[in-house]
XYZ file of C-alpha atoms in Angstrom:
469
model
C 110.687 94.628 144.541
C 109.857 93.132 141.080
C 109.572 89.339 141.220
C 110.935 87.349 138.316
C 110.005 83.667 137.535
C 111.983 81.298 139.786
C 113.094 79.042 136.913
C 114.391 82.087 135.025
C 116.403 83.240 138.055
C 117.885 79.774 138.499
C 118.914 79.505 134.904
C 120.472 83.001 134.849
C 122.433 82.336 138.009
C 123.834 79.206 136.494
C 124.790 80.906 133.239
C 126.313 84.148 134.744
C 128.009 82.727 137.832
C 129.775 85.540 139.645
C 128.101 88.157 137.390
C 124.656 87.121 138.600
C 124.525 89.402 141.639
C 125.229 92.430 139.473
C 122.619 91.308 136.942
C 120.004 90.724 139.632
C 120.599 94.174 141.117
C 120.327 95.835 137.688
C 116.928 94.128 137.110
C 115.509 96.104 140.070
C 116.765 99.484 138.869
C 114.702 101.999 136.916
C 114.876 101.581 133.175
C 116.312 104.247 130.972
C 114.260 105.821 128.168
C 115.353 106.766 124.675
C 114.348 108.594 121.507
C 115.912 108.707 118.109
C 116.213 111.699 115.733
C 114.403 111.326 112.384
C 117.077 112.233 109.822
C 114.338 112.517 107.158
C 113.159 115.620 108.992
C 116.317 117.213 110.400
C 120.006 116.668 111.064
C 121.538 115.402 114.321
C 123.241 118.653 115.438
C 120.168 120.826 114.758
C 118.073 118.311 116.675
C 120.331 118.261 119.701
C 120.262 122.077 119.852
C 116.516 122.316 119.438
C 115.564 119.607 121.981
C 118.217 120.142 124.655
C 115.323 120.604 127.087
C 114.679 116.876 126.978
C 118.008 116.295 128.832
C 119.525 114.378 125.935
C 122.471 112.037 126.409
C 124.101 110.073 123.631
C 123.269 106.343 123.267
C 126.721 104.751 122.742
C 125.692 102.355 119.991
C 123.476 104.755 117.996
C 124.821 108.087 116.790
C 121.220 109.210 116.107
C 119.885 107.917 119.467
C 119.605 109.627 122.841
C 118.600 108.893 126.377
C 116.118 111.457 127.675
C 114.742 112.717 130.990
C 111.424 110.854 131.466
C 109.889 113.813 133.258
C 109.988 115.831 130.017
C 107.383 113.512 128.429
C 108.379 113.939 124.762
C 105.491 111.650 123.673
C 103.096 114.459 124.669
C 104.754 116.967 122.386
C 103.475 118.157 118.933
C 106.985 117.408 117.701
C 106.364 113.711 118.295
C 103.223 113.942 116.201
C 105.281 115.753 113.537
C 107.690 112.802 113.367
C 110.746 114.779 114.539
C 111.769 111.822 116.573
C 110.725 108.197 117.443
C 110.541 107.075 121.046
C 112.423 103.819 121.179
C 113.987 101.580 123.753
C 117.780 102.387 123.570
C 118.938 98.769 123.099
C 116.630 98.352 120.110
C 118.535 101.114 118.303
C 121.579 98.844 118.018
C 119.902 96.642 115.411
C 119.837 99.153 112.558
C 123.120 100.664 113.652
C 124.694 97.210 113.238
C 123.054 96.536 109.908
C 123.870 99.994 108.385
C 121.215 100.290 105.666
C 122.223 102.682 102.849
C 120.351 104.959 100.476
C 119.241 103.126 97.369
C 119.246 99.660 98.815
C 116.420 97.172 99.101
C 115.615 96.547 102.728
C 113.196 94.155 104.397
C 111.996 94.478 107.996
C 110.324 91.115 108.389
C 108.713 91.471 111.838
C 108.324 95.212 111.841
C 105.535 96.409 114.181
C 105.256 98.870 115.813
C 107.888 100.447 113.502
C 110.927 101.455 115.546
C 113.461 99.615 113.390
C 111.597 100.339 110.183
C 111.583 104.074 110.881
C 115.288 103.805 111.843
C 116.101 102.174 108.572
C 113.984 104.753 106.634
C 115.877 107.493 108.423
C 119.238 106.068 107.327
C 118.007 105.489 103.741
C 117.080 109.086 103.048
C 114.007 108.269 101.014
C 116.014 106.307 98.435
C 115.616 102.631 97.670
C 112.873 100.209 98.792
C 111.870 99.520 102.363
C 109.365 96.701 102.821
C 107.977 96.472 106.357
C 105.984 93.402 107.230
C 103.815 92.525 110.177
C 101.648 89.352 110.236
C 99.135 90.598 112.778
C 96.661 92.968 111.129
C 96.049 95.259 114.073
C 99.787 95.693 114.698
C 100.308 96.183 110.951
C 97.955 99.156 111.046
C 99.978 100.740 113.866
C 103.123 100.041 111.823
C 101.556 101.787 108.803
C 100.639 104.822 110.879
C 104.212 105.180 112.113
C 105.632 104.844 108.660
C 103.354 107.721 107.623
C 104.084 109.883 110.725
C 107.833 109.702 110.149
C 107.576 110.868 106.571
C 108.855 107.708 104.922
C 108.766 108.220 101.116
C 109.892 104.759 99.994
C 108.083 102.418 102.412
C 105.747 99.565 101.585
C 103.806 97.970 104.423
C 102.597 94.363 104.076
C 100.754 91.958 106.403
C 101.722 88.386 105.587
C 103.406 85.391 107.095
C 107.107 85.252 106.371
C 106.660 82.272 104.067
C 103.874 84.169 102.312
C 106.379 86.907 101.299
C 108.986 84.502 99.866
C 107.343 83.928 96.442
C 107.203 87.652 95.842
C 110.811 88.523 96.873
C 113.130 85.593 96.166
C 116.776 86.777 96.574
C 115.509 90.370 96.330
C 116.853 92.304 99.310
C 120.279 93.756 100.053
C 119.654 93.685 103.826
C 117.051 92.050 106.059
C 116.045 92.829 109.634
C 114.680 89.857 111.660
C 113.660 91.277 115.042
C 112.211 87.927 115.996
C 109.215 87.314 118.344
C 110.730 85.992 121.495
C 110.100 85.202 125.178
C 110.819 88.835 126.102
C 113.095 88.198 129.096
C 115.080 91.312 128.311
C 111.932 93.347 128.986
C 111.102 91.781 132.416
C 111.860 94.806 134.501
C 109.538 97.026 132.506
C 106.866 94.603 131.261
C 104.715 92.675 133.755
C 102.925 90.857 130.930
C 106.224 89.466 129.652
C 106.964 88.104 133.145
C 103.500 86.592 133.498
C 103.617 84.803 130.138
C 107.109 83.384 130.540
C 107.730 79.670 130.805
C 110.406 77.204 129.609
C 107.874 75.825 127.173
C 107.293 79.290 125.679
C 111.098 79.647 125.233
C 111.126 76.413 123.252
C 108.127 77.485 121.113
C 109.780 80.827 120.359
C 112.978 79.103 119.352
C 111.175 76.873 116.885
C 109.295 79.795 115.357
C 112.481 81.829 115.056
C 114.109 79.111 112.941
C 111.167 79.203 110.526
C 111.422 83.020 110.232
C 115.152 82.877 109.689
C 114.778 80.297 106.937
C 112.304 82.627 105.090
C 114.553 85.601 105.600
C 117.560 83.740 104.140
C 115.713 82.947 100.924
C 114.763 86.590 100.369
C 118.360 87.885 100.825
C 120.622 88.342 97.786
C 124.073 86.743 97.548
C 126.500 89.102 99.315
C 123.687 90.611 101.346
C 123.484 91.013 105.127
C 120.903 89.891 107.685
C 120.665 91.084 111.295
C 118.905 88.837 113.787
C 117.821 90.274 117.117
C 115.777 89.350 120.208
C 114.983 90.997 123.500
C 115.655 87.878 125.543
C 118.533 86.298 127.385
C 117.595 82.696 126.606
C 120.526 80.977 124.833
C 118.081 78.728 122.914
C 116.693 81.816 121.201
C 120.005 83.656 120.892
C 123.339 81.902 120.268
C 121.480 78.609 119.892
C 119.246 79.993 117.183
C 122.213 81.277 115.181
C 124.099 78.011 115.754
C 121.253 75.990 114.291
C 120.801 78.452 111.447
C 124.480 78.284 110.501
C 124.392 74.490 110.639
C 121.537 74.332 108.052
C 122.675 77.371 105.971
C 126.317 76.827 105.084
C 126.280 79.803 102.755
C 126.001 82.167 105.764
C 128.609 83.321 108.219
C 128.828 85.708 111.193
C 130.318 89.081 110.278
C 133.445 89.378 112.458
C 134.626 92.940 111.763
C 131.607 94.917 112.915
C 130.841 95.894 116.473
C 129.470 98.880 118.396
C 130.412 100.637 121.648
C 128.614 99.232 124.676
C 127.924 95.833 123.191
C 129.246 92.634 124.852
C 130.329 89.470 123.087
C 128.066 86.484 122.463
C 128.580 83.298 124.518
C 129.506 80.306 122.340
C 129.909 78.184 125.527
C 126.143 78.385 126.066
C 125.522 76.187 123.008
C 125.986 72.496 122.555
C 128.483 72.902 119.730
C 130.370 75.908 121.094
C 130.835 77.384 117.639
C 133.674 79.945 118.101
C 132.280 82.531 115.673
C 129.322 83.001 117.953
C 131.674 85.152 120.064
C 131.339 87.754 117.254
C 127.572 88.052 117.892
C 126.465 90.609 120.464
C 124.630 91.100 123.699
C 123.443 94.105 125.664
C 123.297 93.433 129.390
C 121.421 95.708 131.832
C 124.268 95.418 134.414
C 126.888 96.376 131.834
C 125.097 99.002 129.725
C 122.199 101.460 129.875
C 119.540 99.455 128.195
C 117.227 96.415 128.343
C 118.466 92.911 127.455
C 119.154 92.364 123.737
C 120.910 89.857 121.515
C 122.140 90.664 117.977
C 123.871 88.723 115.274
C 125.002 90.168 111.904
C 125.195 87.521 109.179
C 126.407 87.632 105.603
C 125.286 85.479 102.731
C 128.068 84.126 100.499
C 128.000 84.808 96.782
C 129.305 87.180 94.166
C 127.376 90.417 94.578
C 128.781 91.746 91.311
C 127.198 88.896 89.373
C 124.016 89.410 91.271
C 124.027 93.135 90.441
C 124.282 92.311 86.759
C 121.332 90.008 87.162
C 119.408 92.802 88.869
C 120.163 95.182 86.005
C 118.716 92.619 83.557
C 115.689 92.327 85.781
C 115.172 96.097 85.627
C 115.034 95.951 81.841
C 112.280 93.349 81.835
C 108.727 94.384 81.184
C 105.443 93.100 82.558
C 106.866 91.851 85.873
C 106.089 94.925 87.975
C 102.984 96.612 89.419
C 100.393 97.991 87.023
C 101.146 101.648 87.205
C 98.620 104.371 86.408
C 98.346 104.933 82.656
C 95.173 107.140 82.798
C 96.280 110.416 81.283
C 93.681 112.337 83.220
C 94.903 110.984 86.568
C 98.556 111.641 85.634
C 97.764 115.126 84.557
C 95.854 115.782 87.786
C 98.832 114.474 89.813
C 101.210 116.709 87.901
C 98.946 119.696 88.443
C 98.584 118.985 92.155
C 102.344 118.743 92.586
C 102.937 121.984 90.580
C 100.322 123.756 92.663
C 101.084 122.738 96.210
C 104.709 121.423 96.240
C 106.589 122.751 93.184
C 109.946 122.421 94.994
C 109.612 118.697 95.596
C 111.886 117.489 92.829
C 111.705 113.969 94.002
C 107.980 113.902 92.912
C 108.629 115.148 89.389
C 108.713 112.960 86.249
C 107.931 109.843 88.255
C 106.292 106.886 86.524
C 105.489 104.730 89.596
C 101.966 106.148 90.259
C 99.619 103.467 91.476
C 95.840 103.579 92.121
C 94.896 101.567 95.202
C 91.099 101.816 95.041
C 90.503 105.532 94.871
C 93.833 106.381 96.614
C 96.882 107.455 94.598
C 100.231 106.166 95.767
C 103.797 106.715 94.641
C 105.577 103.371 94.727
C 109.313 102.960 95.204
C 111.141 102.239 91.952
C 111.812 98.607 90.968
C 108.999 97.121 93.007
C 107.984 93.648 91.773
C 104.402 92.720 91.093
C 102.621 92.217 94.453
C 99.246 91.059 93.141
C 97.600 88.751 95.708
C 99.784 89.986 98.610
C 98.046 91.750 101.495
C 99.418 95.268 101.263
C 98.374 98.044 103.649
C 100.528 100.754 102.144
C 102.104 100.174 98.716
C 104.204 103.329 98.885
C 103.796 106.990 99.685
C 100.118 107.872 99.940
C 100.004 111.017 97.777
C 96.327 111.858 97.235
C 92.697 110.748 97.275
C 90.573 110.775 94.153
C 87.455 112.802 94.989
C 84.885 113.589 92.274
C 87.494 113.494 89.512
C 89.906 115.664 91.368
C 92.885 114.921 93.631
C 93.161 116.034 97.273
C 96.605 115.741 98.890
C 97.010 113.037 101.521
C 98.231 113.528 105.031
C 101.166 111.206 104.297
C 102.322 113.584 101.586
C 102.360 116.483 104.027
C 104.382 114.384 106.433
C 106.976 113.701 103.783
C 107.327 117.349 102.609
C 109.583 120.138 103.865
C 108.683 123.817 104.032
C 110.910 124.794 101.178
C 109.251 122.263 98.877
C 105.792 123.768 99.172
C 103.909 126.797 97.827
C 102.139 127.864 101.033
C 103.170 127.385 104.654
C 101.392 128.211 107.925
C 103.945 128.227 110.763
C 102.463 127.543 114.164
C 103.776 128.034 117.682
C 103.990 124.956 119.881
C 100.754 125.827 121.647
C 98.942 126.495 118.336
C 100.259 123.114 117.081
C 98.692 121.358 119.977
C 95.377 122.913 119.142
C 95.765 121.973 115.478
C 96.442 118.310 116.413
C 93.266 118.410 118.528
C 91.337 119.419 115.391
C 90.849 123.086 115.948
C 90.825 125.671 113.168
C 93.632 128.228 113.430
C 93.376 132.029 112.686
C 95.169 132.561 109.323
C 94.912 135.167 106.610
C 97.299 133.697 104.055
C 96.819 132.877 100.410
C 93.998 130.435 99.589
C 94.778 126.856 98.711
C 96.230 123.792 100.304
C 98.746 124.924 102.929
C 101.434 122.942 104.699
C 101.036 123.436 108.466
C 104.345 123.245 110.378
C 105.710 123.706 113.924
C 109.302 124.966 114.108
C 109.891 123.706 110.549
C 108.428 120.195 111.112
C 105.420 119.383 108.941
C 102.171 118.540 110.756
C 99.519 118.233 107.983
C 97.334 120.215 105.603
C 95.143 123.195 106.177
C 93.002 125.395 103.906
C 92.371 129.127 104.357
C 88.740 130.133 104.575
C 87.307 133.346 105.949
C 90.382 134.243 108.080
C 90.701 130.736 109.483
C 92.891 127.792 108.490
C 90.416 124.873 108.039
C 91.895 121.866 109.801
C 92.548 118.772 107.614
C 94.505 116.863 110.204
C 93.025 113.281 109.996
C 90.219 112.784 112.508
C 91.603 109.361 113.489
C 94.893 110.961 114.582
C 93.516 113.907 116.533
C 94.170 113.981 120.235
C 94.551 116.345 123.179
C 98.129 117.001 124.072
């Protein structure tokens, strides 16, 4: 039997009353596991048909999310490495479902590692718009960047800064902001021993203070008329309804969105705050005794203001010069990029006639359109990593392969699932196709680059990503 902190149990019993026995029982049950289809790679119906062997069941609050049979181990599949899906705790899928990011919007994921909500937003955006994903801790930011690449995100920028360090670069810039705030992790107790060991009332208080600071920064980067989703994986009222109550008290231009909910979500509890603000009932909770998922809290907020006036201001901002990144103007590099695209992926129309090429050292990136100048900001990935500059020539990057589809490329090597496992392990594959950079795929999902040489496909899967499946 899993032991929870005594003070936590006492508080939850007081809060839940008659519900507590059900809650306590659910905390001893096995957790469910989930994965989410990557709509950048395939559509939902094709995915369900292809991966029915995983024992998929629909997650109520996420049309692109599924529970799966843990014995199938989808994380050990080459399709996971190919970014066909993202393994994600089911409750966490509700965050982006509630926010509903749209193609062409400017989205910020402020506390983004390891990348579940970022990749969910990218999937919904369809490669259009700007997605800035930030993580303050460098090691976690690198993992975030790897997941952005694996999922084939074309319009993602990964930064590693404190929230207040981002504010000067993006004042009133974003249409939607995700704040999945660092919290005391009470909702993860039944699956995370470390969360149980680190819990204390003092840590709850510290988390609540930090969450207010993060929310303040998020608010200043959201445009008038924009929406912000706040989420935690804790039950603590100080970090949930209490956090939103304090935020609304100090930000009178924000309000709780009342006309948006999702199946399986329970109402927030205004009575658990000092002020009892009624609109907190329109925030949301996921309870393990009422739904299949770990504990979560979500609040969807809207910033007041005339978005039409703001859009006119944004159009004027687009026409300004000198306030964006310093794009590549070297004709030789631009010509090489054009030739590379024409040679290896002539069907990728989204790469043609682009002006947002950016040299990051000797690495060539394609930035999302309308990016502001980010000089001085710690950026791990300023956009889609397209190529490496090697001895005055360009070699296509692994991230470019991850973002491409078979029909967009000149040459394709289609592997079986077993061959794909060997490819991911770094092996060369027997292949007698046309010479040149070749997109390696498994069942239509891109894995990386190979090059034909002497009847073998030379393996260009990054050494740092190779592993035995």
